[in-house]
């Protein structure tokens, strides 16, 4: 069952999603050579608590930290620790906040210091893949349309989409129905309805799509050691399009109904 959010639930989702986005914006300033992923975790943890929320990942299915930090060939679910970032690294920081009973989920991949050509390419393509998915979202579109748009964007740049992980419905639970695959066939799958809220969060590899799990049981890496990048937003289906609940800067205003201008 895919929940259709009420107006009150949507208002609460706007608040938690805004806090998740603000946490990501705040931590970006700390992504510099020499910082450890544990320090980034602690900065986010404190910020989230100071704003009356808790970090959803902490103790989620035994996850031991408050955010996920995935560096270079790490695809997702990296555990913050002693690793020291260096110039030329890319790092995805994935923030999920739990505020007043609702989860908000967003991530971006950042460059540490000066971007490398490969780092620059994979981050630009991964962002373009998320945006291609977002552009599809409106009532009557189907989940297969999103997956198809995302994967076509990756393939058109000779990159690949990880198949083992997907976007998800979100609300009172961190991960709800539906599963939002980042590949698919146009005109297939569940039809989108106004009031649905879900994430789109493609993991895009510079090389082959296959992944492997590290011995810590959480960190996912590319099997061929190629770079991987991910961007994630939490998205509300509106009457005529969508509202990107985790964007702060009007970046996606073009996809909103006219009355929002
Ligand atoms: N935030 C991730 C997502 O986008 C999930 C992280 S689960 C954790 O769905 F346990 F690793 F935190
Ligand atoms: Co998510
Ligand atoms: Co996330």
Tab-separated table of C-alpha atoms and ligand atoms in Angstrom:
chain	number	residue	atom	x	y	z
A	1	UNK	CA	0.000	0.000	0.000
A	2	UNK	CA	1.386	3.395	-1.016
A	3	UNK	CA	0.269	6.061	1.434
A	4	UNK	CA	-1.284	9.278	0.140
A	5	UNK	CA	-0.222	12.025	2.524
A	6	UNK	CA	-2.783	14.400	4.054
A	7	UNK	CA	-2.222	18.164	4.109
A	8	UNK	CA	-1.038	17.929	7.738
A	9	UNK	CA	1.379	15.134	6.879
A	10	UNK	CA	2.700	17.113	3.906
A	11	UNK	CA	3.308	20.118	6.158
A	12	UNK	CA	5.300	17.926	8.554
A	13	UNK	CA	7.240	16.391	5.647
A	14	UNK	CA	8.145	19.882	4.444
A	15	UNK	CA	9.669	20.633	7.852
A	16	UNK	CA	11.762	17.477	8.186
A	17	UNK	CA	12.888	17.676	4.552
A	18	UNK	CA	13.932	21.311	5.000
A	19	UNK	CA	16.004	20.358	8.037
A	20	UNK	CA	17.685	17.510	6.123
A	21	UNK	CA	18.509	19.943	3.301
A	22	UNK	CA	19.818	22.554	5.734
A	23	UNK	CA	22.028	19.943	7.390
A	24	UNK	CA	23.511	19.025	4.006
A	25	UNK	CA	24.052	22.703	3.154
A	26	UNK	CA	25.697	23.298	6.547
A	27	UNK	CA	28.075	20.329	6.330
A	28	UNK	CA	29.270	21.239	2.828
A	29	UNK	CA	31.416	24.003	4.392
A	30	UNK	CA	33.276	21.348	6.400
A	31	UNK	CA	34.116	19.136	3.407
A	32	UNK	CA	37.805	20.059	3.107
A	33	UNK	CA	41.078	18.148	2.836
A	34	UNK	CA	42.193	16.876	6.254
A	35	UNK	CA	38.758	16.415	7.828
A	36	UNK	CA	37.699	12.905	8.876
A	37	UNK	CA	34.370	11.370	8.000
A	38	UNK	CA	33.772	10.923	11.749
A	39	UNK	CA	34.094	14.697	12.217
A	40	UNK	CA	31.519	15.269	9.462
A	41	UNK	CA	29.238	12.773	11.224
A	42	UNK	CA	29.581	14.544	14.565
A	43	UNK	CA	28.921	17.998	13.070
A	44	UNK	CA	25.713	16.729	11.440
A	45	UNK	CA	24.646	14.786	14.528
A	46	UNK	CA	24.878	17.878	16.737
A	47	UNK	CA	23.115	20.118	14.172
A	48	UNK	CA	20.206	17.707	13.809
A	49	UNK	CA	19.768	17.380	17.594
A	50	UNK	CA	20.012	21.170	18.064
A	51	UNK	CA	17.074	21.489	15.669
A	52	UNK	CA	14.858	19.152	17.673
A	53	UNK	CA	15.253	16.117	15.433
A	54	UNK	CA	17.157	12.835	15.465
A	55	UNK	CA	19.294	11.266	12.704
A	56	UNK	CA	17.306	8.387	11.192
A	57	UNK	CA	20.313	6.207	10.238
A	58	UNK	CA	21.623	5.898	13.823
A	59	UNK	CA	20.840	2.315	14.940
A	60	UNK	CA	18.661	1.782	11.844
A	61	UNK	CA	19.030	-1.981	11.282
A	62	UNK	CA	22.205	-1.689	13.365
A	63	UNK	CA	23.833	1.153	11.376
A	64	UNK	CA	26.369	2.633	13.836
A	65	UNK	CA	26.500	6.321	12.819
A	66	UNK	CA	24.185	9.291	12.148
A	67	UNK	CA	24.951	9.879	8.451
A	68	UNK	CA	26.364	7.875	5.551
A	69	UNK	CA	29.665	9.017	3.988
A	70	UNK	CA	30.693	7.256	0.770
A	71	UNK	CA	34.066	8.175	-0.743
A	72	UNK	CA	35.273	7.639	-4.354
A	73	UNK	CA	34.497	4.022	-5.382
A	74	UNK	CA	32.134	3.631	-2.407
A	75	UNK	CA	28.583	3.551	-3.792
A	76	UNK	CA	26.523	4.112	-0.624
A	77	UNK	CA	26.141	3.340	3.104
A	78	UNK	CA	29.748	4.222	3.979
A	79	UNK	CA	30.279	4.332	7.754
A	80	UNK	CA	31.937	7.504	9.082
A	81	UNK	CA	35.256	6.802	10.813
A	82	UNK	CA	38.962	7.649	10.828
A	83	UNK	CA	39.291	8.164	7.064
A	84	UNK	CA	40.894	11.528	6.253
A	85	UNK	CA	39.617	13.267	3.126
A	86	UNK	CA	42.178	14.474	0.582
A	87	UNK	CA	41.976	16.872	-2.356
A	88	UNK	CA	40.482	15.191	-5.417
A	89	UNK	CA	38.269	12.810	-3.414
A	90	UNK	CA	34.532	12.808	-4.011
A	91	UNK	CA	32.238	12.125	-1.060
A	92	UNK	CA	28.520	11.486	-0.939
A	93	UNK	CA	26.945	12.644	2.295
A	94	UNK	CA	23.476	11.180	2.894
A	95	UNK	CA	21.353	12.885	5.557
A	96	UNK	CA	18.063	11.606	6.910
A	97	UNK	CA	16.276	13.502	9.694
A	98	UNK	CA	13.396	12.370	11.900
A	99	UNK	CA	11.367	15.387	13.035
A	100	UNK	CA	7.917	15.286	14.681
A	101	UNK	CA	7.323	11.738	13.469
A	102	UNK	CA	8.439	12.133	9.845
A	103	UNK	CA	11.614	11.305	7.909
A	104	UNK	CA	13.282	13.539	5.264
A	105	UNK	CA	16.079	12.102	3.105
A	106	UNK	CA	18.592	13.825	0.830
A	107	UNK	CA	22.164	13.422	-0.358
A	108	UNK	CA	24.740	15.051	-2.590
A	109	UNK	CA	28.226	14.189	-3.766
A	110	UNK	CA	30.848	16.860	-3.026
A	111	UNK	CA	34.353	17.422	-4.338
A	112	UNK	CA	37.143	17.723	-1.787
A	113	UNK	CA	39.408	20.561	-2.925
A	114	UNK	CA	40.107	20.617	-6.650
A	115	UNK	CA	37.875	18.267	-8.716
A	116	UNK	CA	39.567	15.666	-10.905
A	117	UNK	CA	38.243	15.264	-14.473
A	118	UNK	CA	36.747	11.831	-13.661
A	119	UNK	CA	35.283	13.058	-10.367
A	120	UNK	CA	33.776	16.028	-12.135
A	121	UNK	CA	32.248	13.842	-14.838
A	122	UNK	CA	30.629	11.266	-12.573
A	123	UNK	CA	29.141	13.910	-10.271
A	124	UNK	CA	27.687	15.877	-13.174
A	125	UNK	CA	26.192	12.754	-14.735
A	126	UNK	CA	24.723	11.511	-11.422
A	127	UNK	CA	23.082	14.908	-10.813
A	128	UNK	CA	21.725	14.910	-14.373
A	129	UNK	CA	20.259	11.430	-13.732
A	130	UNK	CA	18.402	12.619	-10.614
A	131	UNK	CA	17.121	15.670	-12.484
A	132	UNK	CA	15.953	13.530	-15.413
A	133	UNK	CA	13.911	11.448	-12.967
A	134	UNK	CA	12.454	14.493	-11.222
A	135	UNK	CA	11.330	16.002	-14.536
A	136	UNK	CA	9.067	12.988	-15.115
A	137	UNK	CA	7.168	13.247	-11.820
A	138	UNK	CA	3.517	14.270	-12.165
A	139	UNK	CA	0.141	12.556	-11.611
A	140	UNK	CA	-0.439	9.930	-14.298
A	141	UNK	CA	3.256	9.293	-14.970
A	142	UNK	CA	4.433	5.817	-13.968
A	143	UNK	CA	7.395	4.540	-11.969
A	144	UNK	CA	8.827	2.865	-15.083
A	145	UNK	CA	8.969	6.285	-16.759
A	146	UNK	CA	11.210	7.568	-13.953
A	147	UNK	CA	13.535	4.575	-14.092
A	148	UNK	CA	13.790	4.762	-17.858
A	149	UNK	CA	14.606	8.489	-17.846
A	150	UNK	CA	17.271	8.039	-15.168
A	151	UNK	CA	19.006	5.141	-16.891
A	152	UNK	CA	18.897	6.704	-20.366
A	153	UNK	CA	20.681	9.764	-18.971
A	154	UNK	CA	23.421	7.565	-17.453
A	155	UNK	CA	23.855	5.450	-20.578
A	156	UNK	CA	23.957	8.499	-22.858
A	157	UNK	CA	27.096	9.546	-20.947
A	158	UNK	CA	28.583	6.013	-20.998
A	159	UNK	CA	27.917	5.574	-17.277
A	160	UNK	CA	25.889	2.856	-15.520
A	161	UNK	CA	23.182	2.670	-12.848
A	162	UNK	CA	23.485	0.412	-9.782
A	163	UNK	CA	20.539	-1.992	-9.762
A	164	UNK	CA	20.647	-3.353	-6.214
A	165	UNK	CA	19.492	-0.148	-4.475
A	166	UNK	CA	16.544	2.082	-5.226
A	167	UNK	CA	14.549	5.108	-4.132
A	168	UNK	CA	11.630	4.593	-1.770
A	169	UNK	CA	8.429	5.983	-0.369
A	170	UNK	CA	9.064	7.940	2.824
A	171	UNK	CA	7.012	9.476	5.623
A	172	UNK	CA	6.297	8.040	9.056
A	173	UNK	CA	8.695	5.244	8.051
A	174	UNK	CA	12.231	5.721	6.673
A	175	UNK	CA	11.599	3.246	3.855
A	176	UNK	CA	8.005	2.799	2.660
A	177	UNK	CA	6.411	1.545	-0.536
A	178	UNK	CA	6.933	1.999	-3.408
A	179	UNK	CA	10.426	0.921	-4.467
A	180	UNK	CA	11.564	3.527	-7.007
A	181	UNK	CA	13.901	1.694	-9.395
A	182	UNK	CA	16.448	3.715	-11.348
A	183	UNK	CA	15.860	1.654	-14.488
A	184	UNK	CA	12.658	0.515	-16.166
A	185	UNK	CA	10.389	0.612	-19.190
A	186	UNK	CA	8.235	3.602	-20.147
A	187	UNK	CA	4.513	3.233	-19.433
A	188	UNK	CA	4.975	0.434	-16.879
A	189	UNK	CA	4.718	0.222	-13.098
A	190	UNK	CA	2.665	2.026	-10.494
A	191	UNK	CA	0.908	5.226	-11.598
A	192	UNK	CA	1.856	8.340	-9.613
A	193	UNK	CA	-0.890	10.134	-7.687
A	194	UNK	CA	-1.046	13.513	-6.027
A	195	UNK	CA	0.048	13.213	-2.373
A	196	UNK	CA	2.603	10.436	-2.845
A	197	UNK	CA	6.059	11.206	-1.410
A	198	UNK	CA	9.148	9.236	-2.396
A	199	UNK	CA	12.862	9.607	-3.014
A	200	UNK	CA	14.800	9.366	-6.256
A	201	UNK	CA	18.462	8.582	-5.522
A	202	UNK	CA	20.360	7.009	-8.423
A	203	UNK	CA	23.816	5.594	-7.759
A	204	UNK	CA	25.787	6.069	-10.971
A	205	UNK	CA	29.121	4.413	-11.797
A	206	UNK	CA	31.837	5.571	-14.170
A	207	UNK	CA	32.539	1.913	-15.030
A	208	UNK	CA	30.449	-1.234	-14.763
A	209	UNK	CA	27.252	-1.359	-12.649
A	210	UNK	CA	28.205	-4.324	-10.449
A	211	UNK	CA	28.785	-3.796	-6.739
A	212	UNK	CA	30.330	-5.611	-3.804
A	213	UNK	CA	29.863	-5.335	-0.024
A	214	UNK	CA	32.791	-4.615	2.273
A	215	UNK	CA	33.441	-6.798	5.353
A	216	UNK	CA	31.800	-4.130	7.573
A	217	UNK	CA	28.507	-5.408	6.015
A	218	UNK	CA	27.378	-1.848	5.166
A	219	UNK	CA	29.770	-0.138	2.762
A	220	UNK	CA	28.868	-0.811	-0.875
A	221	UNK	CA	31.669	-0.401	-3.459
A	222	UNK	CA	31.966	-0.745	-7.216
A	223	UNK	CA	33.273	-4.164	-8.196
A	224	UNK	CA	35.627	-2.655	-10.806
A	225	UNK	CA	36.820	0.121	-8.406
A	226	UNK	CA	35.413	2.833	-10.699
A	227	UNK	CA	34.146	6.086	-9.176
A	228	UNK	CA	30.492	6.250	-8.113
A	229	UNK	CA	28.289	9.251	-7.358
A	230	UNK	CA	24.797	9.711	-5.949
A	231	UNK	CA	22.334	12.565	-5.463
A	232	UNK	CA	19.003	12.167	-3.651
A	233	UNK	CA	15.878	14.237	-3.148
A	234	UNK	CA	12.543	13.634	-1.414
A	235	UNK	CA	9.719	14.533	-3.810
A	236	UNK	CA	5.992	15.239	-3.399
A	237	UNK	CA	3.622	14.566	-6.305
A	238	UNK	CA	1.449	17.680	-6.698
A	239	UNK	CA	-1.684	18.275	-8.809
A	240	UNK	CA	0.304	19.261	-11.885
A	241	UNK	CA	3.887	18.136	-11.269
A	242	UNK	CA	6.065	17.801	-8.235
A	243	UNK	CA	7.634	19.671	-5.375
A	244	UNK	CA	11.204	18.822	-4.407
A	245	UNK	CA	10.872	18.953	-0.616
A	246	UNK	CA	14.629	18.737	0.049
A	247	UNK	CA	15.689	21.591	-2.262
A	248	UNK	CA	16.343	24.943	-0.579
A	249	UNK	CA	17.131	27.387	-3.318
A	250	UNK	CA	14.296	27.263	-5.824
A	251	UNK	CA	16.502	25.067	-7.994
A	252	UNK	CA	13.488	23.066	-9.151
A	253	UNK	CA	10.851	25.814	-9.305
A	254	UNK	CA	10.465	25.129	-13.033
A	255	UNK	CA	8.729	21.845	-12.241
A	256	UNK	CA	6.145	23.452	-9.969
A	257	UNK	CA	2.629	24.390	-11.030
A	258	UNK	CA	2.201	27.949	-12.312
A	259	UNK	CA	0.357	29.129	-9.202
A	260	UNK	CA	3.613	28.666	-7.229
A	261	UNK	CA	5.431	31.367	-9.195
B	1	LIG	N1	19.683	7.346	3.503
B	1	LIG	C1	19.753	6.084	2.834
B	1	LIG	C2	18.684	6.115	1.778
B	1	LIG	O1	18.737	6.987	0.981
B	1	LIG	C3	19.587	4.915	3.735
B	1	LIG	C4	20.659	4.773	4.713
B	1	LIG	S1	20.312	3.393	5.674
B	1	LIG	C5	21.571	3.380	6.778
B	1	LIG	O2	17.741	5.386	1.729
B	1	LIG	F1	21.261	2.512	7.653
B	1	LIG	F2	22.652	3.096	6.116
B	1	LIG	F3	21.692	4.563	7.281
B	2	LIG	CO1	16.710	7.346	0.569
B	3	LIG	CO1	19.385	8.840	1.806
